[in-house]
CSV table of C-alpha atoms and ligand atoms in Angstrom, one decimal:
chain,number,residue,atom,x,y,z
A,23,UNK,CA,106.2,92.0,120.3
A,24,UNK,CA,102.7,93.0,119.1
A,25,UNK,CA,102.2,92.0,115.5
A,26,UNK,CA,101.1,95.1,113.5
A,27,UNK,CA,98.5,94.5,110.8
A,28,UNK,CA,98.8,97.1,108.0
A,29,UNK,CA,96.4,98.1,105.2
A,30,UNK,CA,97.8,100.0,102.2
A,31,UNK,CA,95.3,102.3,100.4
A,32,UNK,CA,96.3,103.8,97.0
A,33,UNK,CA,99.5,102.1,95.8
A,34,UNK,CA,100.0,103.0,92.2
A,35,UNK,CA,101.3,106.5,92.7
A,36,UNK,CA,103.5,107.7,95.6
A,37,UNK,CA,102.0,104.8,97.7
A,38,UNK,CA,104.1,102.4,95.6
A,39,UNK,CA,107.0,103.4,97.9
A,40,UNK,CA,105.3,101.7,100.8
A,41,UNK,CA,104.9,98.5,98.8
A,42,UNK,CA,108.6,98.6,97.7
A,43,UNK,CA,109.7,99.3,101.3
A,44,UNK,CA,107.8,96.3,102.6
A,45,UNK,CA,109.0,94.1,99.7
A,46,UNK,CA,112.7,95.1,100.2
A,47,UNK,CA,112.7,94.9,104.0
A,48,UNK,CA,111.1,92.2,105.9
A,49,UNK,CA,109.8,94.4,108.7
A,50,UNK,CA,109.7,92.2,111.8
A,51,UNK,CA,106.3,91.4,113.4
A,52,UNK,CA,104.2,93.2,110.7
A,53,UNK,CA,101.9,91.9,108.0
A,54,UNK,CA,100.2,93.6,105.1
A,55,UNK,CA,96.7,92.4,105.6
A,56,UNK,CA,95.4,93.9,102.4
A,57,UNK,CA,95.6,96.6,99.7
A,58,UNK,CA,92.8,98.9,98.6
A,59,UNK,CA,93.2,100.3,95.1
A,60,UNK,CA,90.8,101.2,92.4
A,61,UNK,CA,93.1,100.2,89.5
A,62,UNK,CA,92.8,96.7,88.0
A,63,UNK,CA,96.5,96.2,87.3
A,64,UNK,CA,97.9,96.1,90.9
A,65,UNK,CA,99.2,92.5,90.7
A,66,UNK,CA,100.9,93.3,87.4
A,67,UNK,CA,102.6,96.4,88.8
A,68,UNK,CA,103.5,94.7,92.1
A,69,UNK,CA,104.0,90.9,91.6
A,70,UNK,CA,105.2,90.7,95.2
A,71,UNK,CA,101.6,91.3,96.4
A,72,UNK,CA,100.5,88.2,94.5
A,73,UNK,CA,103.5,86.1,95.6
A,74,UNK,CA,102.7,87.0,99.2
A,75,UNK,CA,98.9,86.3,98.7
A,76,UNK,CA,98.0,89.8,99.8
A,77,UNK,CA,94.4,90.4,98.7
A,78,UNK,CA,93.5,93.6,96.8
A,79,UNK,CA,90.1,95.2,97.3
A,80,UNK,CA,88.4,98.0,95.4
A,81,UNK,CA,87.3,100.0,98.4
A,82,UNK,CA,87.6,100.3,102.1
A,83,UNK,CA,84.1,99.0,102.7
A,84,UNK,CA,84.8,95.6,101.1
A,85,UNK,CA,88.2,95.3,102.8
A,86,UNK,CA,86.6,95.8,106.3
A,87,UNK,CA,83.7,93.5,105.5
A,88,UNK,CA,86.2,90.8,104.6
A,89,UNK,CA,88.4,91.6,107.6
A,90,UNK,CA,86.0,92.3,110.5
A,91,UNK,CA,88.9,92.3,113.0
A,92,UNK,CA,90.3,95.3,111.1
A,93,UNK,CA,93.9,96.4,111.1
A,94,UNK,CA,96.2,98.3,113.4
A,95,UNK,CA,97.5,100.8,110.8
A,96,UNK,CA,96.1,102.1,107.6
A,97,UNK,CA,98.4,104.0,105.2
A,98,UNK,CA,96.6,106.3,102.9
A,99,UNK,CA,98.3,107.5,99.7
A,100,UNK,CA,95.2,108.4,97.8
A,101,UNK,CA,94.3,111.7,96.1
A,102,UNK,CA,94.1,114.5,98.6
A,103,UNK,CA,90.4,115.2,98.3
A,104,UNK,CA,89.7,111.6,99.5
A,105,UNK,CA,91.8,111.8,102.7
A,106,UNK,CA,89.1,113.4,105.0
A,107,UNK,CA,86.4,110.7,104.4
A,108,UNK,CA,88.9,107.8,104.3
A,109,UNK,CA,90.6,108.9,107.5
A,110,UNK,CA,87.3,109.1,109.3
A,111,UNK,CA,86.2,105.7,107.9
A,112,UNK,CA,89.4,104.0,109.1
A,113,UNK,CA,89.3,105.6,112.6
A,114,UNK,CA,85.7,104.4,112.9
A,115,UNK,CA,87.0,100.9,112.1
A,116,UNK,CA,89.5,101.3,115.0
A,117,UNK,CA,92.6,101.7,112.8
A,118,UNK,CA,95.3,104.2,113.4
A,119,UNK,CA,96.1,106.1,110.2
A,120,UNK,CA,99.3,107.3,108.5
A,121,UNK,CA,98.0,109.6,105.8
A,122,UNK,CA,100.0,111.2,103.1
A,123,UNK,CA,100.2,115.0,103.1
A,124,UNK,CA,98.3,117.2,103.1
A,125,UNK,CA,96.1,115.7,105.8
A,126,UNK,CA,93.0,117.0,103.9
A,127,UNK,CA,91.9,119.9,101.9
A,128,UNK,CA,90.9,122.6,104.5
A,129,UNK,CA,91.8,123.8,107.9
A,130,UNK,CA,88.2,123.3,109.0
A,131,UNK,CA,88.4,119.6,107.9
A,132,UNK,CA,91.7,119.2,109.7
A,133,UNK,CA,90.3,120.6,113.0
A,134,UNK,CA,87.4,118.2,112.7
A,135,UNK,CA,89.8,115.4,112.2
A,136,UNK,CA,91.7,116.4,115.4
A,137,UNK,CA,88.4,116.2,117.4
A,138,UNK,CA,87.5,112.9,115.8
A,139,UNK,CA,91.0,111.4,116.4
A,140,UNK,CA,90.6,112.3,120.1
A,141,UNK,CA,87.1,110.7,120.2
A,142,UNK,CA,88.2,107.5,118.6
A,143,UNK,CA,91.4,107.0,120.6
A,144,UNK,CA,93.4,106.2,117.5
A,145,UNK,CA,96.1,108.4,116.0
A,146,UNK,CA,96.4,110.2,112.7
A,147,UNK,CA,100.0,110.8,111.6
A,148,UNK,CA,100.8,112.9,108.5
A,149,UNK,CA,103.4,111.9,106.0
A,150,UNK,CA,105.6,115.1,105.9
A,151,UNK,CA,108.8,113.0,105.9
A,152,UNK,CA,111.2,115.8,107.0
A,153,UNK,CA,109.4,115.8,110.4
A,154,UNK,CA,110.6,112.3,111.0
A,155,UNK,CA,114.1,112.8,109.9
A,156,UNK,CA,116.5,112.5,112.9
A,157,UNK,CA,118.7,115.4,111.9
A,158,UNK,CA,115.7,117.7,111.7
A,159,UNK,CA,114.4,116.4,115.1
A,160,UNK,CA,117.9,117.1,116.6
A,161,UNK,CA,117.9,120.6,115.1
A,162,UNK,CA,114.4,121.2,116.4
A,163,UNK,CA,115.4,120.0,119.9
A,164,UNK,CA,118.1,122.6,119.9
A,165,UNK,CA,115.7,125.3,118.7
A,166,UNK,CA,113.1,124.4,121.3
A,167,UNK,CA,115.6,124.4,124.1
A,168,UNK,CA,116.6,128.0,123.1
A,169,UNK,CA,120.2,127.0,122.3
A,170,UNK,CA,120.3,129.5,119.3
A,171,UNK,CA,118.3,132.3,121.1
A,172,UNK,CA,115.2,133.8,119.6
A,173,UNK,CA,114.1,132.9,116.1
A,174,UNK,CA,114.3,136.1,114.0
A,175,UNK,CA,113.4,135.1,110.4
A,176,UNK,CA,113.1,131.9,108.3
A,177,UNK,CA,113.3,131.5,104.6
A,178,UNK,CA,113.6,128.7,102.0
A,179,UNK,CA,113.6,128.2,98.2
A,180,UNK,CA,112.8,124.9,96.5
A,181,UNK,CA,111.7,124.6,92.9
A,182,UNK,CA,111.4,121.5,90.7
A,183,UNK,CA,110.7,121.3,87.0
A,184,UNK,CA,107.5,119.4,86.3
A,185,UNK,CA,106.0,118.8,82.8
A,186,UNK,CA,102.8,117.6,81.1
A,187,UNK,CA,103.3,113.9,82.2
A,188,UNK,CA,103.3,115.0,85.9
A,189,UNK,CA,100.1,116.9,85.5
A,190,UNK,CA,98.5,114.2,83.3
A,191,UNK,CA,99.2,111.4,85.8
A,192,UNK,CA,95.8,111.8,87.5
A,193,UNK,CA,92.7,114.0,87.4
A,194,UNK,CA,93.6,116.4,90.1
A,195,UNK,CA,97.2,117.5,89.6
A,196,UNK,CA,97.4,121.3,89.0
A,197,UNK,CA,93.7,121.7,89.7
A,198,UNK,CA,92.1,124.2,92.0
A,199,UNK,CA,88.9,122.3,92.4
A,200,UNK,CA,87.7,118.7,91.6
A,201,UNK,CA,84.2,117.3,92.1
A,202,UNK,CA,83.3,120.5,94.0
A,203,UNK,CA,86.2,120.1,96.4
A,204,UNK,CA,89.0,122.7,96.6
A,205,UNK,CA,92.2,120.7,96.2
A,206,UNK,CA,94.4,123.7,95.5
A,207,UNK,CA,97.1,121.5,94.0
A,208,UNK,CA,100.3,123.4,93.2
A,209,UNK,CA,104.0,123.0,93.9
A,210,UNK,CA,103.3,124.7,97.3
A,211,UNK,CA,100.6,122.2,98.3
A,212,UNK,CA,102.3,119.1,96.8
A,213,UNK,CA,105.8,118.4,95.5
A,214,UNK,CA,107.5,121.4,97.1
A,215,UNK,CA,105.3,121.5,100.3
A,216,UNK,CA,108.0,120.1,102.6
A,217,UNK,CA,110.4,123.0,102.9
A,218,UNK,CA,107.6,125.4,103.9
A,219,UNK,CA,105.9,123.0,106.3
A,220,UNK,CA,109.2,122.1,108.0
A,221,UNK,CA,109.8,125.8,108.8
A,222,UNK,CA,106.5,125.9,110.7
A,223,UNK,CA,107.4,122.6,112.3
A,224,UNK,CA,110.8,123.8,113.5
A,225,UNK,CA,109.2,126.9,114.9
A,226,UNK,CA,106.7,125.0,117.0
A,227,UNK,CA,107.1,125.3,120.8
A,228,UNK,CA,106.9,121.5,121.3
A,229,UNK,CA,108.5,118.6,119.5
A,230,UNK,CA,105.1,117.5,118.1
A,231,UNK,CA,103.7,121.0,117.3
A,232,UNK,CA,104.1,123.4,114.4
A,233,UNK,CA,103.9,127.2,114.9
A,234,UNK,CA,100.6,128.7,114.0
A,235,UNK,CA,100.5,131.4,111.4
A,236,UNK,CA,98.8,134.7,111.9
A,237,UNK,CA,99.2,136.1,108.4
A,238,UNK,CA,100.0,134.9,104.9
A,239,UNK,CA,100.5,137.1,101.8
A,240,UNK,CA,102.0,136.1,98.5
A,241,UNK,CA,102.1,136.3,94.8
A,242,UNK,CA,101.2,133.5,92.5
A,243,UNK,CA,101.8,133.0,88.8
A,244,UNK,CA,101.0,130.6,86.1
A,245,UNK,CA,103.7,129.7,83.5
A,246,UNK,CA,102.1,126.5,82.2
A,247,UNK,CA,99.0,127.5,80.2
A,248,UNK,CA,97.6,124.0,80.4
A,249,UNK,CA,96.9,124.0,84.1
A,250,UNK,CA,94.2,125.5,86.2
A,251,UNK,CA,96.2,126.6,89.3
A,252,UNK,CA,99.4,128.5,89.7
A,253,UNK,CA,102.9,126.9,89.3
A,254,UNK,CA,105.1,129.7,90.7
A,255,UNK,CA,104.6,131.2,94.2
A,256,UNK,CA,106.4,133.7,96.5
A,257,UNK,CA,105.0,133.6,100.0
A,258,UNK,CA,105.5,135.8,103.1
A,259,UNK,CA,103.9,134.4,106.3
A,260,UNK,CA,104.2,135.4,110.0
A,261,UNK,CA,103.9,133.1,112.9
A,262,UNK,CA,101.6,134.1,115.8
A,263,UNK,CA,104.7,135.2,117.7
A,264,UNK,CA,105.7,137.4,114.7
A,265,UNK,CA,108.6,135.4,113.1
A,266,UNK,CA,108.6,136.1,109.3
A,267,UNK,CA,108.7,133.0,107.0
A,268,UNK,CA,109.5,133.5,103.3
A,269,UNK,CA,109.2,130.8,100.8
A,270,UNK,CA,109.7,130.6,97.0
A,271,UNK,CA,108.7,127.6,94.8
A,272,UNK,CA,107.9,126.8,91.2
A,273,UNK,CA,107.4,124.0,88.6
A,274,UNK,CA,107.6,126.2,85.5
A,275,UNK,CA,111.4,126.2,85.6
A,276,UNK,CA,114.1,125.5,83.0
A,277,UNK,CA,116.4,123.8,85.5
A,278,UNK,CA,115.4,120.4,86.7
A,279,UNK,CA,115.7,121.6,90.2
A,280,UNK,CA,116.6,124.7,92.3
A,281,UNK,CA,117.5,124.2,95.9
A,282,UNK,CA,116.4,123.4,98.5
A,283,UNK,CA,118.0,126.3,100.1
A,284,UNK,CA,117.1,127.4,103.6
A,285,UNK,CA,118.3,130.0,106.1
A,286,UNK,CA,116.9,130.2,109.6
A,287,UNK,CA,118.2,133.3,111.5
A,288,UNK,CA,118.3,133.3,115.3
A,289,UNK,CA,119.6,135.9,117.8
A,290,UNK,CA,122.7,133.8,118.4
A,291,UNK,CA,123.4,132.5,114.9
A,292,UNK,CA,122.0,131.1,111.6
A,293,UNK,CA,121.1,127.6,110.4
A,294,UNK,CA,121.9,127.0,106.7
A,295,UNK,CA,120.8,124.3,104.3
A,296,UNK,CA,121.9,124.1,100.6
A,297,UNK,CA,124.3,127.0,100.7
A,298,UNK,CA,126.2,128.7,103.5
A,299,UNK,CA,126.9,132.5,103.9
A,300,UNK,CA,130.3,132.0,102.3
A,301,UNK,CA,128.6,130.6,99.1
A,302,UNK,CA,129.8,127.0,99.9
A,303,UNK,CA,127.3,124.3,98.8
A,304,UNK,CA,126.1,122.1,101.7
A,305,UNK,CA,123.7,119.2,101.8
A,306,UNK,CA,123.1,119.2,105.5
A,307,UNK,CA,121.7,121.6,108.1
A,308,UNK,CA,124.6,123.6,109.6
A,309,UNK,CA,124.4,126.1,112.4
A,310,UNK,CA,126.9,128.9,112.5
A,311,UNK,CA,126.9,130.9,115.7
A,312,UNK,CA,127.7,134.6,115.9
A,313,UNK,CA,130.5,133.5,118.3
A,314,UNK,CA,131.9,131.0,115.7
A,315,UNK,CA,130.3,127.9,117.1
A,316,UNK,CA,129.5,125.4,114.3
A,317,UNK,CA,127.1,122.5,114.6
A,318,UNK,CA,126.8,120.1,111.6
A,319,UNK,CA,123.6,118.1,111.7
A,320,UNK,CA,124.9,116.1,108.9
A,321,UNK,CA,126.8,114.1,111.5
A,322,UNK,CA,123.5,112.7,112.7
A,323,UNK,CA,122.1,109.6,111.0
A,324,UNK,CA,118.9,110.8,109.3
A,325,UNK,CA,117.0,107.5,109.8
A,326,UNK,CA,115.3,105.5,107.1
A,327,UNK,CA,113.9,106.8,103.9
A,328,UNK,CA,110.4,105.9,105.0
A,329,UNK,CA,111.0,106.6,108.7
A,330,UNK,CA,107.4,107.8,108.9
A,331,UNK,CA,106.3,104.2,108.3
A,332,UNK,CA,108.6,102.7,110.9
A,333,UNK,CA,107.7,105.4,113.5
A,334,UNK,CA,104.0,104.8,112.9
A,335,UNK,CA,104.5,101.0,113.4
A,336,UNK,CA,106.3,101.7,116.6
A,337,UNK,CA,103.7,104.1,117.8
A,338,UNK,CA,101.0,101.4,117.3
A,339,UNK,CA,103.1,99.0,119.4
A,340,UNK,CA,103.8,101.4,122.2
A,341,UNK,CA,100.5,103.3,122.2
A,342,UNK,CA,102.2,106.7,121.5
A,343,UNK,CA,101.6,109.3,118.8
A,344,UNK,CA,104.0,109.8,115.9
A,345,UNK,CA,105.7,113.2,115.8
A,346,UNK,CA,103.8,114.7,112.8
A,347,UNK,CA,100.4,115.3,114.2
A,348,UNK,CA,97.4,116.8,112.4
A,349,UNK,CA,98.2,120.1,114.2
A,350,UNK,CA,101.7,120.0,112.5
A,351,UNK,CA,99.9,119.9,109.1
A,352,UNK,CA,97.5,122.8,109.8
A,353,UNK,CA,99.8,125.9,109.4
A,354,UNK,CA,100.8,124.7,105.9
A,355,UNK,CA,97.2,124.0,105.0
A,356,UNK,CA,96.2,127.5,106.3
A,357,UNK,CA,98.9,129.0,104.1
A,358,UNK,CA,97.6,127.0,101.1
A,359,UNK,CA,94.1,128.3,101.7
A,360,UNK,CA,95.2,131.9,102.2
A,361,UNK,CA,97.3,131.8,99.0
A,362,UNK,CA,94.3,130.4,97.1
A,363,UNK,CA,92.7,133.9,97.6
A,364,UNK,CA,95.4,135.6,95.6
A,365,UNK,CA,94.8,136.4,91.9
A,366,UNK,CA,96.8,134.2,89.6
A,367,UNK,CA,98.9,136.3,87.3
A,368,UNK,CA,99.2,134.6,83.9
A,369,UNK,CA,102.7,134.9,82.4
A,370,UNK,CA,102.7,136.2,78.9
A,371,UNK,CA,103.6,133.7,76.2
A,372,UNK,CA,106.7,135.6,75.1
A,373,UNK,CA,108.3,134.9,78.5
A,374,UNK,CA,107.6,131.1,78.4
A,375,UNK,CA,109.6,128.6,76.4
A,376,UNK,CA,107.8,125.4,75.5
A,377,UNK,CA,110.4,122.6,75.7
A,378,UNK,CA,110.0,119.0,74.6
A,379,UNK,CA,112.2,116.3,76.2
A,380,UNK,CA,111.9,112.6,76.7
A,381,UNK,CA,108.2,112.4,75.6
A,382,UNK,CA,107.3,115.2,78.0
A,383,UNK,CA,106.5,118.9,77.5
A,384,UNK,CA,107.7,121.6,79.8
A,385,UNK,CA,106.6,125.2,80.2
A,386,UNK,CA,109.7,127.1,81.2
A,387,UNK,CA,109.5,130.7,82.4
A,388,UNK,CA,112.6,132.6,81.1
A,389,UNK,CA,115.1,133.6,83.8
A,390,UNK,CA,113.0,132.1,86.6
A,391,UNK,CA,116.0,130.7,88.4
A,392,UNK,CA,117.5,134.2,88.6
A,393,UNK,CA,114.1,135.8,89.6
A,394,UNK,CA,113.5,133.3,92.5
A,395,UNK,CA,117.1,133.4,93.7
A,396,UNK,CA,117.2,137.2,93.7
A,397,UNK,CA,113.9,137.4,95.7
A,398,UNK,CA,115.3,134.8,98.1
A,399,UNK,CA,118.5,136.8,98.7
A,400,UNK,CA,116.7,140.1,98.9
A,401,UNK,CA,113.9,138.6,101.0
A,402,UNK,CA,111.0,140.1,99.1
A,403,UNK,CA,108.1,139.2,96.8
A,404,UNK,CA,108.6,139.2,93.1
A,405,UNK,CA,106.8,142.4,92.3
A,406,UNK,CA,109.1,144.3,94.7
A,407,UNK,CA,111.9,143.9,92.2
A,408,UNK,CA,111.4,146.3,89.3
A,409,UNK,CA,113.5,144.2,86.8
A,410,UNK,CA,111.0,141.4,87.2
A,411,UNK,CA,107.9,143.3,86.2
A,412,UNK,CA,107.7,141.1,83.2
A,413,UNK,CA,105.9,138.7,85.5
B,10,NAD,N1,105.4,112.6,100.9
B,10,NAD,C1,105.8,112.9,99.7
B,10,NAD,O1,106.9,113.2,99.4
B,10,NAD,C2,104.7,112.7,98.6
B,10,NAD,C3,105.1,112.7,97.3
B,10,NAD,C4,104.1,112.5,96.3
B,10,NAD,C5,102.8,112.4,96.7
B,10,NAD,N2,102.5,112.5,98.0
B,10,NAD,C6,101.1,112.4,98.4
B,10,NAD,O2,100.6,111.1,98.2
B,10,NAD,C7,99.2,111.2,97.9
B,10,NAD,C8,99.0,110.5,96.5
B,10,NAD,O3,99.6,111.3,95.5
B,10,NAD,P1,99.9,110.7,94.1
B,10,NAD,O4,100.6,111.7,93.3
B,10,NAD,O5,100.4,109.3,94.2
B,10,NAD,O6,98.4,110.6,93.6
B,10,NAD,P2,97.8,109.8,92.3
B,10,NAD,O7,96.4,110.3,92.1
B,10,NAD,O8,98.7,109.8,91.2
B,10,NAD,O9,97.7,108.3,92.9
B,10,NAD,C9,96.8,107.9,93.9
B,10,NAD,C10,96.6,106.5,94.0
B,10,NAD,O10,95.4,106.2,94.7
B,10,NAD,C11,94.5,105.4,93.9
B,10,NAD,N3,93.1,105.7,94.2
B,10,NAD,C12,92.4,106.7,93.7
B,10,NAD,N4,91.2,106.6,94.3
B,10,NAD,C13,91.2,105.6,95.2
B,10,NAD,C14,90.2,105.1,96.1
B,10,NAD,N5,89.0,105.6,96.2
B,10,NAD,N6,90.6,104.1,96.9
B,10,NAD,C15,91.9,103.5,96.8
B,10,NAD,N7,92.8,104.0,95.9
B,10,NAD,C16,92.5,105.0,95.2
B,10,NAD,C17,94.9,105.7,92.5
B,10,NAD,O11,94.5,104.7,91.6
B,10,NAD,C18,96.4,105.8,92.6
B,10,NAD,O12,97.0,104.5,92.6
B,10,NAD,C19,98.8,112.7,97.9
B,10,NAD,O13,98.3,113.0,99.2
B,10,NAD,C20,100.1,113.3,97.7
B,10,NAD,O14,100.2,114.7,98.1
B,10,NAD,C21,103.4,112.6,99.0
């Protein structure tokens, strides 16, 4: 069995999950050759790295100088505006790359990465975890095979409350631009990206492809006056083949979370997640055919929490490409860029409650749960509903 050498880059945010995974599970025939992190307190935060004598470097250059034989897999969990250059650097050092999502900050950059990946003969996999989940892959297999007939329309709703601590954790959260780079950070590009991206993934013609989009329109609002970008979005996109995709998301919410809910309509039936047509709450993907056939994808073992890590290790070993390619990341990135053209509507202070809880501050738009849920049910943008003109 080929021993897979791994480099972890950026471990003090989401990337800490990879350290914990490796700490808790002795993954056979792998080694963490090193960590690259700009912070000074890595060993204090992760004593396991010291215990296992895993060296920490300040940047990629010094890591590869000290390790001229390189590594087989680099895992990037760094700020999104660093991905493009870091991916290129690692490919040039002959390493495969698993990068956290989004793959980079523009469709143009992603297309260049696709070309570069081809030229270097190493893979770039993207960390949209739903794409690696075995129930979703089984559902996609059934969609691609035509089992449910033609896709007619897809929609989803997923909102999570996020407060000042979330936005203050780094220099780029909630920002439109940082150091001249458009990061377009928002619930749509970051914490609630997955439910939109997975719709494009499920509509792709092949298992490792997402459906391209031909149009994206939407409405964006800012409830939290402290941030630069929007924190509420309603999006209507169309795939190249004309399937409408509706998506609703927000951070300026009173409830800790709303959804995820999803409904994917096909000519032969509908796939539900979160809530079925009879109002019953469900935590799995369930297909209900017009002829009464029911398929519960909850019966399928989803795989591991960080299946993307395990799949990337296997892909190195067997010389294949993990399922979430750069192409799979492009339609979501395209939608993020298109939505960035929309004017951000500031929500007037009288409709926003400022709420303090557990040393955090939340901007909560009144009635937002009802607004987003109504739009989701009626399949329209917020401005189409007269009662919500307060926004
Ligand atoms: N898949 C998911 O569900 C999920 C969830 C959260 C975040 N993410 C993604 O993970 C990535 C990181 O997000 P985050 O919220 O942890 O960001 P963050 O900015 O809070 O943390 C990034 C980490 O990278 C380090 N870092 C910064 N510059 C660096 C450099 N030049 N070299 C090495 N390390 C550097 C920081 O010190 C920090 O430890 C983003 O792409 C984000 O979208 C994915």
